[in-house]
XYZ file of C-alpha atoms in Angstrom:
744
model
C -26.725 -26.124 12.364
C -28.116 -29.485 11.373
C -28.687 -30.882 8.259
C -31.645 -33.606 7.297
C -30.473 -36.871 5.560
C -30.719 -36.086 2.740
C -28.369 -32.952 2.187
C -24.775 -34.904 1.723
C -26.715 -36.678 -1.307
C -27.460 -33.400 -2.284
C -24.250 -31.357 -2.149
C -22.305 -28.904 -4.582
C -18.670 -30.168 -3.571
C -19.437 -34.134 -1.953
C -21.995 -37.099 -3.489
C -22.541 -40.565 -3.050
C -20.943 -43.219 -5.541
C -22.543 -43.647 -8.727
C -24.458 -47.031 -9.825
C -21.159 -48.209 -11.685
C -18.939 -47.294 -8.406
C -21.242 -49.399 -6.523
C -21.594 -52.138 -8.868
C -18.180 -52.336 -9.019
C -17.231 -52.308 -5.138
C -20.332 -55.345 -5.506
C -18.412 -57.418 -7.653
C -15.108 -56.049 -5.800
C -16.801 -58.129 -2.394
C -18.428 -60.841 -4.453
C -15.077 -62.366 -5.225
C -14.144 -61.707 -1.930
C -17.140 -63.478 -0.580
C -16.403 -66.407 -2.899
C -13.154 -66.763 -1.555
C -14.681 -66.531 1.589
C -17.616 -68.903 1.984
C -16.894 -70.846 -1.463
C -19.522 -71.104 -4.808
C -22.822 -70.604 -2.439
C -25.528 -68.523 -3.424
C -25.271 -65.018 -2.273
C -28.426 -63.391 0.097
C -28.844 -60.144 0.810
C -30.872 -61.279 3.702
C -30.740 -65.203 4.635
C -33.570 -67.710 4.745
C -34.381 -70.809 6.186
C -33.770 -72.794 3.432
C -30.079 -71.487 3.826
C -29.495 -71.858 6.866
C -30.260 -75.357 6.772
C -26.760 -75.871 4.088
C -24.375 -74.210 5.501
C -21.740 -74.981 8.391
C -22.787 -73.498 11.832
C -19.466 -70.906 10.701
C -20.550 -69.801 7.322
C -24.463 -69.380 8.716
C -22.846 -66.914 11.359
C -20.821 -64.922 9.131
C -23.127 -64.180 6.823
C -25.361 -63.578 9.738
C -22.888 -61.160 10.866
C -22.601 -59.873 7.024
C -26.370 -59.428 7.819
C -26.429 -57.546 11.000
C -22.967 -55.288 9.590
C -25.263 -54.831 6.304
C -28.407 -53.531 8.380
C -26.696 -51.875 11.263
C -24.965 -49.740 8.842
C -27.260 -49.166 6.107
C -29.323 -46.448 7.940
C -25.871 -44.322 10.277
C -24.856 -41.346 9.178
C -22.551 -40.297 11.689
C -19.251 -41.133 11.624
C -18.710 -42.381 15.475
C -21.298 -43.827 15.135
C -20.373 -46.057 12.163
C -17.076 -46.387 13.663
C -18.189 -47.945 16.922
C -20.994 -50.329 14.993
C -18.264 -51.080 12.763
C -15.677 -52.175 15.961
C -17.678 -53.733 18.096
C -19.496 -55.984 15.185
C -15.908 -56.921 14.026
C -14.840 -57.423 17.726
C -17.462 -59.826 18.771
C -16.841 -62.113 15.352
C -13.641 -62.328 15.886
C -12.369 -62.480 19.205
C -10.648 -59.580 19.224
C -10.405 -57.511 22.781
C -9.342 -54.406 21.514
C -9.582 -52.873 18.081
C -9.287 -49.417 15.957
C -10.690 -47.830 12.512
C -8.617 -44.993 10.423
C -10.613 -43.510 8.540
C -9.233 -41.248 5.364
C -9.807 -38.088 3.036
C -8.748 -38.426 -0.603
C -5.049 -37.556 -0.266
C -4.673 -40.370 1.992
C -4.952 -38.494 5.406
C -6.043 -39.278 8.733
C -9.294 -37.087 9.137
C -10.828 -39.889 12.297
C -10.588 -42.407 14.579
C -11.762 -44.905 16.917
C -10.505 -46.880 19.404
C -11.799 -49.848 21.655
C -10.239 -52.011 24.190
C -12.905 -54.486 26.110
C -15.992 -52.012 26.265
C -14.496 -48.830 26.112
C -15.091 -46.834 22.845
C -13.204 -43.569 22.583
C -13.195 -41.205 19.351
C -11.197 -38.530 18.345
C -8.095 -40.322 18.646
C -6.289 -39.450 15.256
C -3.318 -37.702 17.078
C -2.862 -41.412 19.157
C -2.716 -43.465 16.315
C -0.863 -41.613 13.688
C 2.143 -43.412 14.695
C 1.378 -46.477 13.471
C -0.395 -44.844 10.417
C 3.368 -44.012 9.608
C 5.331 -46.880 10.778
C 3.021 -49.163 11.894
C 0.386 -52.346 10.475
C -2.192 -50.084 9.775
C 0.052 -47.993 7.515
C 1.732 -51.002 5.699
C -2.172 -52.293 5.106
C -2.903 -48.887 3.226
C 0.334 -48.700 1.344
C -0.019 -52.154 0.156
C -3.834 -51.949 -0.507
C -4.444 -55.481 0.881
C -5.130 -56.901 4.170
C -2.723 -58.937 6.690
C -2.306 -61.469 9.140
C -0.237 -60.835 12.040
C 0.607 -64.264 14.242
C 3.342 -62.883 16.822
C 3.849 -59.213 16.762
C 6.937 -60.174 18.491
C 8.192 -61.485 14.978
C 6.311 -59.742 12.164
C 8.870 -56.191 11.177
C 5.046 -55.012 10.116
C 4.040 -54.122 14.457
C 4.879 -51.245 15.032
C 6.527 -51.659 18.870
C 5.397 -49.744 21.640
C 6.744 -49.554 25.316
C 3.816 -50.822 27.887
C 4.080 -51.107 31.711
C 5.723 -54.516 33.525
C 2.713 -56.899 33.572
C 0.254 -55.588 31.307
C -2.210 -58.120 30.220
C -3.070 -56.898 27.201
C 0.076 -56.425 25.242
C -0.795 -56.864 22.015
C 0.657 -60.534 20.483
C -1.386 -61.236 17.320
C -3.522 -58.967 14.539
C -5.615 -58.744 11.690
C -5.793 -55.488 9.750
C -7.593 -55.139 6.487
C -8.479 -52.207 4.426
C -11.844 -50.201 3.698
C -11.879 -49.922 -0.121
C -14.789 -47.648 -1.980
C -14.203 -46.874 -5.944
C -10.716 -48.838 -5.666
C -9.130 -45.716 -3.447
C -8.576 -46.915 -0.100
C -10.649 -44.630 2.781
C -10.012 -46.049 5.936
C -8.310 -49.204 7.534
C -9.553 -51.433 10.092
C -7.538 -53.970 12.417
C -8.400 -56.015 15.325
C -5.820 -57.232 18.030
C -5.022 -59.940 20.777
C -3.193 -60.504 23.559
C -2.361 -64.213 22.660
C -0.065 -65.485 19.341
C -1.781 -66.737 16.994
C -5.749 -65.991 18.261
C -6.558 -65.195 14.368
C -6.816 -66.794 11.448
C -6.858 -66.392 8.047
C -10.840 -67.243 7.353
C -10.971 -64.874 10.437
C -8.826 -62.117 8.467
C -10.922 -62.897 5.434
C -14.180 -62.433 7.267
C -12.611 -58.667 8.658
C -11.587 -57.857 4.757
C -15.698 -59.034 4.726
C -16.765 -56.891 7.140
C -14.761 -53.912 6.141
C -15.974 -54.164 2.057
C -19.344 -53.502 4.188
C -18.595 -51.355 6.025
C -16.545 -49.084 3.604
C -19.485 -47.305 2.028
C -20.773 -46.896 5.307
C -17.565 -45.042 6.590
C -17.309 -43.053 3.242
C -20.945 -41.950 3.152
C -20.957 -40.972 6.926
C -17.867 -38.779 6.426
C -18.876 -36.961 3.284
C -22.095 -36.428 5.590
C -19.629 -35.244 8.458
C -18.155 -32.810 5.479
C -21.130 -31.465 4.332
C -22.164 -30.550 8.451
C -18.734 -29.173 8.858
C -19.067 -26.968 5.765
C -22.334 -26.270 6.469
C -21.299 -25.062 10.250
C -17.755 -22.862 8.953
C -20.672 -21.509 6.460
C -22.704 -20.749 8.878
C -20.192 -19.080 11.182
C -18.742 -17.172 8.504
C -21.896 -15.920 7.524
C -22.875 -15.168 10.810
C -19.328 -13.276 10.888
C -19.420 -11.651 7.762
C -23.110 -10.161 9.120
C -21.493 -8.770 12.925
C -18.358 -7.291 11.043
C -19.723 -5.257 8.743
C -22.731 -4.129 10.488
C -20.318 -0.858 10.936
C -17.683 1.627 9.307
C -16.432 2.619 12.716
C -12.758 0.637 13.387
C -13.364 0.562 17.055
C -17.378 -1.376 16.330
C -15.765 -3.337 13.624
C -12.665 -4.518 15.876
C -15.448 -5.235 18.712
C -17.380 -6.642 15.918
C -14.467 -9.393 14.609
C -13.742 -9.711 19.023
C -17.309 -11.046 19.335
C -17.628 -13.225 15.988
C -14.448 -15.030 16.670
C -15.130 -16.005 19.600
C -18.628 -17.138 19.154
C -17.533 -19.137 16.135
C -14.457 -21.346 17.889
C -15.260 -21.143 21.368
C -12.271 -19.920 22.572
C -11.232 -18.490 25.921
C -9.091 -15.859 24.219
C -9.062 -13.827 20.870
C -6.855 -10.879 19.728
C -5.968 -9.565 16.759
C -3.020 -7.221 15.726
C -1.790 -4.966 12.460
C 1.015 -3.677 11.033
C 2.019 -0.611 11.922
C 3.302 0.994 8.482
C 5.817 3.360 9.955
C 8.114 0.674 11.569
C 6.852 -2.334 10.299
C 5.655 -3.938 13.752
C 2.547 -6.171 15.010
C 0.649 -3.780 17.229
C -1.925 -5.357 19.433
C -5.880 -3.209 19.016
C -7.944 -5.628 19.933
C -8.563 -8.541 22.769
C -11.121 -10.457 24.694
C -10.419 -12.215 27.847
C -9.024 -11.695 31.155
C -5.748 -10.093 30.282
C -7.564 -7.584 27.131
C -5.975 -4.664 28.553
C -2.944 -6.362 29.179
C -2.360 -7.826 25.728
C -3.334 -4.366 24.226
C -0.717 -1.855 22.716
C 1.759 -4.710 22.914
C 4.457 -4.559 19.675
C 6.115 -7.304 18.585
C 8.711 -7.272 15.880
C 7.895 -9.268 12.421
C 8.511 -13.473 12.954
C 8.445 -12.995 16.662
C 6.378 -15.194 18.870
C 3.590 -17.220 16.560
C 1.731 -13.834 15.369
C 5.060 -12.831 14.020
C 5.429 -15.906 12.208
C 1.856 -15.902 10.662
C 2.078 -12.286 10.063
C 5.403 -12.637 8.607
C 4.616 -16.256 6.363
C 0.847 -15.128 5.327
C 0.416 -18.911 6.620
C -2.357 -19.650 8.801
C -1.333 -22.344 11.998
C -2.662 -24.273 14.811
C -0.663 -25.842 17.887
C -2.519 -27.679 20.111
C 0.666 -28.123 22.456
C 1.804 -24.073 21.698
C 4.999 -24.610 24.936
C 6.155 -27.411 22.622
C 5.850 -24.701 19.942
C 9.430 -23.309 18.699
C 7.396 -20.331 17.146
C 5.774 -19.383 20.466
C 7.227 -16.659 22.642
C 6.215 -17.221 25.984
C 7.149 -13.301 26.893
C 3.174 -12.296 26.769
C 2.238 -15.061 28.957
C 4.744 -14.719 31.444
C 3.894 -10.716 31.316
C 0.283 -11.068 31.928
C 0.252 -14.449 33.667
C -2.198 -16.100 31.109
C -1.006 -19.400 30.404
C -1.384 -20.363 26.641
C -2.290 -24.408 25.962
C -3.490 -24.153 22.098
C -2.910 -21.822 19.462
C -4.451 -20.618 15.744
C -3.523 -18.094 13.913
C -4.426 -16.628 11.069
C -3.354 -13.954 8.716
C -5.211 -11.092 7.951
C -5.202 -10.371 4.326
C -6.564 -6.741 2.386
C -5.771 -7.573 -1.239
C -3.270 -9.594 -1.434
C -0.850 -7.925 0.841
C -1.082 -8.959 4.954
C -2.288 -6.287 7.115
C -2.182 -8.397 10.692
C -2.750 -11.124 12.492
C -5.755 -12.979 14.190
C -5.071 -15.161 16.998
C -7.469 -17.821 19.502
C -6.007 -19.379 22.365
C -7.307 -22.412 24.307
C -10.497 -23.910 23.074
C -12.960 -24.506 25.784
C -13.322 -28.037 24.737
C -9.794 -28.929 24.688
C -8.670 -28.990 21.082
C -8.882 -27.172 18.013
C -11.218 -29.225 15.671
C -10.214 -30.183 12.196
C -12.568 -26.149 10.846
C -10.781 -24.098 13.322
C -8.564 -22.890 10.550
C -11.042 -23.076 7.815
C -12.717 -21.023 10.070
C -10.219 -18.543 11.723
C -8.676 -18.164 8.181
C -12.411 -17.082 6.530
C -12.740 -14.573 9.502
C -9.030 -13.114 8.721
C -10.191 -12.179 4.623
C -13.288 -11.373 6.287
C -11.620 -8.758 8.804
C -9.267 -7.703 6.574
C -11.500 -5.965 4.238
C -13.707 -4.213 6.969
C -10.881 -3.239 8.800
C -9.227 -1.545 6.281
C -12.937 -0.318 5.101
C -13.141 1.404 8.054
C -9.986 2.735 8.510
C -10.297 4.615 4.648
C -13.501 5.806 6.037
C -11.969 7.263 9.148
C -9.243 9.065 6.983
C -11.727 10.488 5.046
C -13.700 11.409 7.862
C -10.510 13.650 9.856
C -9.475 14.970 6.067
C -13.126 16.084 5.280
C -13.146 17.862 9.067
C -9.603 18.623 8.512
C -11.326 20.547 5.482
C -13.581 22.106 6.994
C -11.946 23.370 9.541
C -9.324 24.927 7.250
C -12.153 25.626 5.199
C -14.207 27.665 7.910
C -10.361 29.340 9.606
C -8.849 30.263 6.600
C -8.007 34.169 6.719
C -9.171 34.445 2.893
C -12.749 34.178 1.941
C -13.190 31.385 0.240
C -16.363 30.282 -2.866
C -16.729 26.796 -3.561
C -19.072 26.918 -6.578
C -20.174 24.616 -9.594
C -18.922 24.613 -13.105
C -21.023 27.106 -13.742
C -20.171 29.852 -11.167
C -23.133 29.412 -9.045
C -22.023 29.590 -4.966
C -22.807 26.318 -3.187
C -20.623 27.759 -0.157
C -18.632 30.420 1.691
C -16.242 30.446 4.381
C -16.898 32.672 7.675
C -14.245 35.375 6.211
C -16.196 35.201 3.032
C -19.286 36.284 4.722
C -17.570 38.813 6.816
C -15.915 40.267 3.436
C -18.930 40.438 1.475
C -21.121 41.764 4.130
C -23.655 38.932 2.576
C -25.156 36.737 4.947
C -23.993 32.644 4.028
C -27.237 32.298 2.934
C -27.521 35.163 0.100
C -23.901 34.076 -0.778
C -25.326 30.608 -2.002
C -28.517 32.326 -4.205
C -25.559 34.444 -6.218
C -22.726 33.797 -8.990
C -19.450 34.190 -8.735
C -19.243 36.977 -11.425
C -20.968 38.951 -8.972
C -18.824 39.070 -6.598
C -15.780 40.158 -8.822
C -14.556 40.309 -12.438
C -13.886 36.671 -13.645
C -10.720 36.278 -16.002
C -11.689 34.807 -18.708
C -7.940 35.121 -20.414
C -6.800 33.219 -17.126
C -9.746 30.385 -15.860
C -10.937 30.076 -20.366
C -14.782 29.927 -21.222
C -17.149 27.938 -19.557
C -14.047 27.438 -16.851
C -12.934 24.698 -19.519
C -8.898 26.097 -18.636
C -9.629 24.747 -15.044
C -10.607 20.929 -16.768
C -6.320 20.896 -16.415
C -6.385 20.447 -12.980
C -3.997 23.634 -12.849
C -4.350 26.369 -10.293
C -4.682 29.914 -12.316
C -4.190 33.622 -10.529
C -5.128 36.499 -11.255
C -5.863 40.066 -10.101
C -9.192 41.888 -9.815
C -11.358 44.104 -7.814
C -14.264 42.297 -5.538
C -17.936 44.011 -5.181
C -19.232 44.118 -1.448
C -22.571 44.529 -0.522
C -22.679 48.790 -0.197
C -20.655 48.600 -3.166
C -17.555 49.006 -2.033
C -14.927 47.305 -4.327
C -11.744 45.744 -3.153
C -8.389 44.800 -4.950
C -8.115 41.240 -4.878
C -5.757 38.468 -5.821
C -7.712 35.422 -6.829
C -6.637 31.793 -6.621
C -8.619 29.347 -8.575
C -8.372 25.756 -9.172
C -10.805 22.245 -9.718
C -11.646 19.939 -6.140
C -13.194 17.372 -4.728
C -16.177 17.339 -2.685
C -17.937 14.525 -1.961
C -16.295 12.581 -5.204
C -18.100 16.039 -7.430
C -16.041 18.088 -8.683
C -16.100 21.519 -8.235
C -14.529 24.979 -8.403
C -12.313 26.869 -5.061
C -12.242 30.291 -5.460
C -9.382 31.560 -3.092
C -9.793 35.856 -2.890
C -7.079 37.714 -0.844
C -7.435 41.682 -0.184
C -4.370 42.544 -1.301
C -5.404 46.802 -0.848
C -3.017 46.469 1.746
C -0.062 45.227 -0.504
C -1.336 47.825 -3.702
C -0.657 50.886 -0.728
C 2.560 49.151 0.285
C 4.021 48.469 -3.090
C 2.286 52.241 -4.379
C 4.704 53.601 -1.209
C 7.499 51.715 -1.607
C 7.747 52.499 -5.052
C 7.822 56.366 -4.437
C 9.945 55.967 -2.005
C 12.429 54.281 -4.571
C 11.813 56.594 -7.289
C 12.703 59.725 -4.533
C 15.858 58.220 -3.293
C 17.014 57.140 -7.044
C 16.294 60.271 -8.832
C 17.827 62.076 -4.847
C 21.097 59.901 -6.254
C 21.207 60.750 -9.736
C 21.425 64.399 -9.580
C 25.141 64.285 -7.086
C 25.995 61.190 -9.594
C 25.709 63.119 -12.583
C 27.678 66.352 -10.338
C 30.554 63.810 -9.279
C 30.759 62.144 -13.295
C 30.950 65.801 -14.767
C 33.259 66.954 -12.046
C 35.881 63.533 -13.099
C 35.463 64.774 -16.445
C 36.737 68.122 -15.994
C 39.457 66.976 -14.173
C 40.998 64.207 -16.420
C 40.761 67.242 -19.052
C 43.467 68.980 -16.624
C 47.353 69.761 -17.628
C 48.314 68.651 -14.072
C 46.463 65.213 -14.213
C 47.740 64.213 -17.349
C 51.317 64.839 -16.181
C 50.942 62.760 -13.534
C 50.762 59.277 -13.929
C 49.739 58.400 -9.697
C 46.510 61.355 -10.384
C 45.447 60.292 -13.704
C 45.074 55.857 -12.268
C 43.228 57.717 -9.332
C 40.786 60.339 -11.987
C 40.232 56.828 -14.199
C 39.463 54.695 -10.957
C 37.343 56.657 -9.630
C 35.748 57.261 -13.442
C 34.931 53.255 -13.290
C 33.926 52.955 -10.390
C 31.117 56.033 -10.651
C 30.206 54.850 -13.944
C 29.317 51.178 -11.915
C 27.236 53.451 -9.637
C 25.249 54.774 -11.839
C 25.196 51.557 -14.175
C 23.640 50.351 -10.529
C 20.740 53.461 -10.005
C 19.720 53.024 -13.772
C 19.573 49.194 -13.240
C 17.587 50.095 -9.933
C 15.338 52.544 -11.333
C 14.658 50.027 -14.524
C 13.627 47.417 -11.819
C 10.822 49.388 -10.363
C 9.436 50.307 -13.391
C 9.306 46.850 -14.961
C 8.027 45.613 -11.779
C 5.522 47.960 -11.796
C 4.560 46.351 -15.026
C 5.134 49.976 -16.858
C 5.843 49.599 -20.612
C 10.048 49.601 -22.180
C 9.510 53.185 -23.473
C 12.868 53.938 -25.537
C 13.125 51.047 -27.884
C 14.878 51.234 -31.368
C 16.782 48.960 -33.390
C 20.295 47.709 -32.412
C 22.705 45.650 -33.896
C 23.578 43.392 -31.097
C 27.685 43.046 -31.887
C 27.678 46.979 -31.368
C 26.202 46.206 -27.874
C 28.728 43.420 -26.495
C 31.477 45.447 -28.267
C 30.358 48.177 -25.462
C 30.394 45.348 -22.908
C 32.922 44.135 -23.322
C 34.930 47.733 -23.522
C 33.144 48.729 -20.336
C 34.949 45.848 -18.528
C 38.260 44.892 -20.438
C 40.309 47.034 -17.745
C 39.618 44.611 -14.586
C 39.497 41.905 -17.389
C 43.304 42.901 -18.169
C 44.057 43.866 -14.580
C 43.192 40.043 -13.691
C 45.340 38.133 -16.207
C 42.041 36.644 -17.512
C 41.248 36.499 -21.456
C 38.140 37.577 -23.271
C 37.411 35.824 -27.027
C 34.269 36.907 -28.630
C 31.925 35.290 -31.486
C 30.129 37.528 -33.055
C 28.692 37.381 -36.917
C 28.476 40.538 -38.095
C 25.452 40.316 -40.163
C 23.037 39.533 -37.262
C 20.027 40.792 -37.646
C 19.113 43.545 -35.418
C 17.098 43.895 -32.590
C 14.071 46.238 -31.210
C 14.806 47.545 -28.184
C 16.044 49.810 -25.250
C 19.909 49.957 -26.241
C 20.758 50.750 -22.968
C 19.391 48.306 -20.815
C 20.929 45.199 -23.014
C 24.263 47.055 -22.666
C 23.418 46.635 -18.840
C 22.672 43.362 -19.364
C 25.133 42.478 -21.023
C 27.740 44.232 -18.264
C 26.562 42.633 -15.770
C 27.165 39.427 -17.139
C 30.279 39.882 -18.284
C 31.018 41.699 -15.015
C 29.678 38.725 -13.484
C 32.016 36.097 -15.284
C 35.339 38.252 -14.329
C 34.182 37.863 -10.948
C 34.281 33.793 -10.821
C 36.704 33.507 -13.207
C 40.395 32.836 -12.067
C 43.346 34.704 -12.881
C 44.164 33.378 -16.642
C 40.690 32.225 -17.055
C 38.786 32.699 -20.103
C 35.473 34.692 -21.041
C 33.533 34.162 -23.693
C 30.305 36.536 -25.843
C 28.772 34.887 -28.553
C 26.046 35.399 -30.521
C 23.801 33.419 -33.507
C 20.744 33.808 -34.793
C 18.157 30.822 -33.901
C 14.824 31.401 -36.082
C 13.338 34.330 -35.315
C 15.511 34.885 -32.224
C 18.681 36.249 -31.630
C 20.382 33.816 -28.947
C 23.265 35.478 -26.915
C 25.939 34.472 -24.804
C 28.269 34.655 -21.959
C 30.698 31.754 -20.381
C 33.316 31.608 -17.853
C 35.546 28.962 -16.391
C 34.101 29.955 -12.941
C 33.142 26.560 -10.362
C 29.704 26.334 -11.818
C 26.356 26.128 -10.325
C 24.369 23.281 -8.593
C 21.478 22.786 -10.582
C 19.426 23.443 -7.708
C 20.486 27.260 -7.739
C 19.568 27.321 -11.714
C 16.179 29.239 -10.737
C 17.112 30.830 -7.458
C 20.261 33.001 -8.648
C 17.479 35.146 -10.879
C 15.927 35.875 -7.759
C 16.340 39.489 -6.177
C 18.710 39.664 -3.157
C 19.921 35.854 -3.397
C 23.741 35.039 -4.160
C 25.265 31.728 -4.776
C 27.038 31.010 -0.908
C 30.674 29.554 -2.807
C 33.455 29.631 -0.950
C 35.825 32.679 -1.578
C 32.822 34.229 -4.142
C 32.613 38.286 -4.352
C 30.422 40.025 -2.132
C 27.295 41.475 -3.401
C 23.758 42.818 -3.465
C 22.299 39.911 -6.145
C 20.693 42.492 -8.192
C 22.623 41.700 -11.285
C 20.772 38.445 -12.072
C 17.653 39.786 -10.815
C 17.974 42.549 -13.545
C 19.081 41.009 -16.516
C 16.221 38.723 -16.771
C 13.930 41.066 -15.884
C 15.428 43.332 -18.600
C 15.421 40.769 -20.755
C 11.338 39.440 -19.918
C 10.563 43.175 -20.514
C 11.619 43.256 -23.976
C 10.073 39.177 -24.771
C 12.878 37.183 -24.482
C 14.006 34.392 -21.959
C 17.548 34.229 -19.946
C 18.882 30.840 -18.295
C 21.673 29.142 -17.114
C 23.822 25.834 -17.843
C 26.085 24.553 -15.454
C 27.369 22.063 -13.500
C 29.911 22.209 -10.444
C 33.111 23.108 -11.655
C 32.752 22.920 -15.227
C 32.192 26.701 -15.131
C 29.081 28.378 -16.572
C 27.654 29.570 -19.246
C 24.770 32.262 -19.546
C 22.066 32.353 -22.118
C 19.384 35.151 -23.051
C 17.241 35.446 -26.151
C 15.837 38.796 -27.909
C 13.478 38.610 -31.004
C 14.188 39.786 -33.713
C 13.336 43.536 -35.379
C 10.298 43.340 -38.021
C 11.387 44.260 -41.586
C 9.561 47.397 -41.941
C 9.318 47.922 -45.921
């Protein structure tokens, strides 16, 4: 967009030199004019009287300076300024060619021009870079003074070049002068001639005077051009921002980035690649141009090609000659048949992280201008936020859709309520289970569906603020008044960034029926087992007292083995019956004050024969003054017996088993330890589950019910049981029981 002339004067970033700067510049010029023209009157416009007093050379010089001032006073186009300065200078000193280079505040070339004869060439910065670095122009800039070269063949300041044989315009002499503004070099002008000694010191001084007059014009034109470029960049970025941000659809966002980049940079091809979070590769997601569909889907390793280099380093770059850039990878060109001449690439950032790259190929005007990288980087920054927002929106939409599908297709009734318990949503299963319409349910409260357990969820659902899920059993009432046993799970959820309550209500009618049937069947089986087992035990008791058995050691040993086996079967049967009752929630009835030392001795004695037969050793550490516990003695005795029996199974011959008890606060803590193989930490909880056993090499076989019974029995008495163990260091099973209340 074109700016008025005054824009550069009021730019927030650039401004014309102030009065002090201009005064300082005028003083510098005045000193150089006095050196050139002597102590003569200084005028801005020669008068008739002045002409009469000056000799022809001086008059011509002043007229030239006057024309320079007049020509440049209204010029703001940098190319125009450079052209006029060169033409006027060459004409006055008789040069055949000339060049002028404009520098930025850091001394870098930003614009240049060359005149050969009557032919003007702009945008020649790359051609003149060598002379600025190693030639006469560079010497002038570094030394901040004008230079006269009488013979280029014998002056080390002149950069030697190769010229075709017979070329008549080989430079033989030259003059060069810096352009000063506020003590800063803003440029350098160089004039050349194909003959030696073509220039004099007077002409050198004249060129310097011209440079002094041109410096302000060059600076103003440079600043004006810069302000125009900035306005162009800002306009392009503003348009890009508007075009990119019109949608949250990722495909539309990518299309917008492609369109705006093409329009802003005027290039043949634009492509965009994003980093795959899974494998870290660059994947091209969008492209324009003749090979669009061949480019999309291309995957590059990090660091591969220009795009990979930019993604890896997080830096923008331009390569005007791609085939000469070692970072360029020609494989894509070879595959698609497209030829890349120039390439510009910028990283796409989001919150400081590189998420992709944006690249532009082959500008239609033949080269990338200095603003390309600024615009491409700016578009890349805008693209990063737009792409990430579109991705997050898609993820949110996908998650919402998945939630809706899960919500509607759930096999259980689900209700969504506010924190007052008013139903906001109900899935299809809830409508079917309650026989209410969805519209009717939305006008009801959750406590009209089932009895809400305030013990679990708290008054006014305060317990649910913690984010935990609470479960309880209740009964749900349908529209017809029918009641269903249900298990309710409730937790806090966020829907559309609003806190809600989700109620999952599972019909457990079949489970209840199956549990009842199983319990009845189990009770029948266990009771049927106890009767014949009792007969076997009674028969063995009688057999043990018979004289023939007493007198025959072999028969006596067999009877003892049978007695121990039947006693073990009886313990197992009783344990199974107790487990059945405990799982059904039946209270423990046969509680009495009991001393732990006596129970520990009973458990030890019941297993003592097995311990001694295996060559193991057992010790006890039980203070006799332990307070009593209020328990079912038979159940706790079986707990101890199971733990000791387990210890004998996993302890090698010669190993040590220990039983101990101690008072801990208001609880009696009891333990059974062994020298066995130990238990991995991951198994510490699982071993207390029914039918779960350790999968250790050489482990004894069993049903996996002993520890499950121990946990049910201990917890049924208000205690806790756990294990401390690690592989190779044995195990210690610990359980606690509340101390019996002292009655007065």
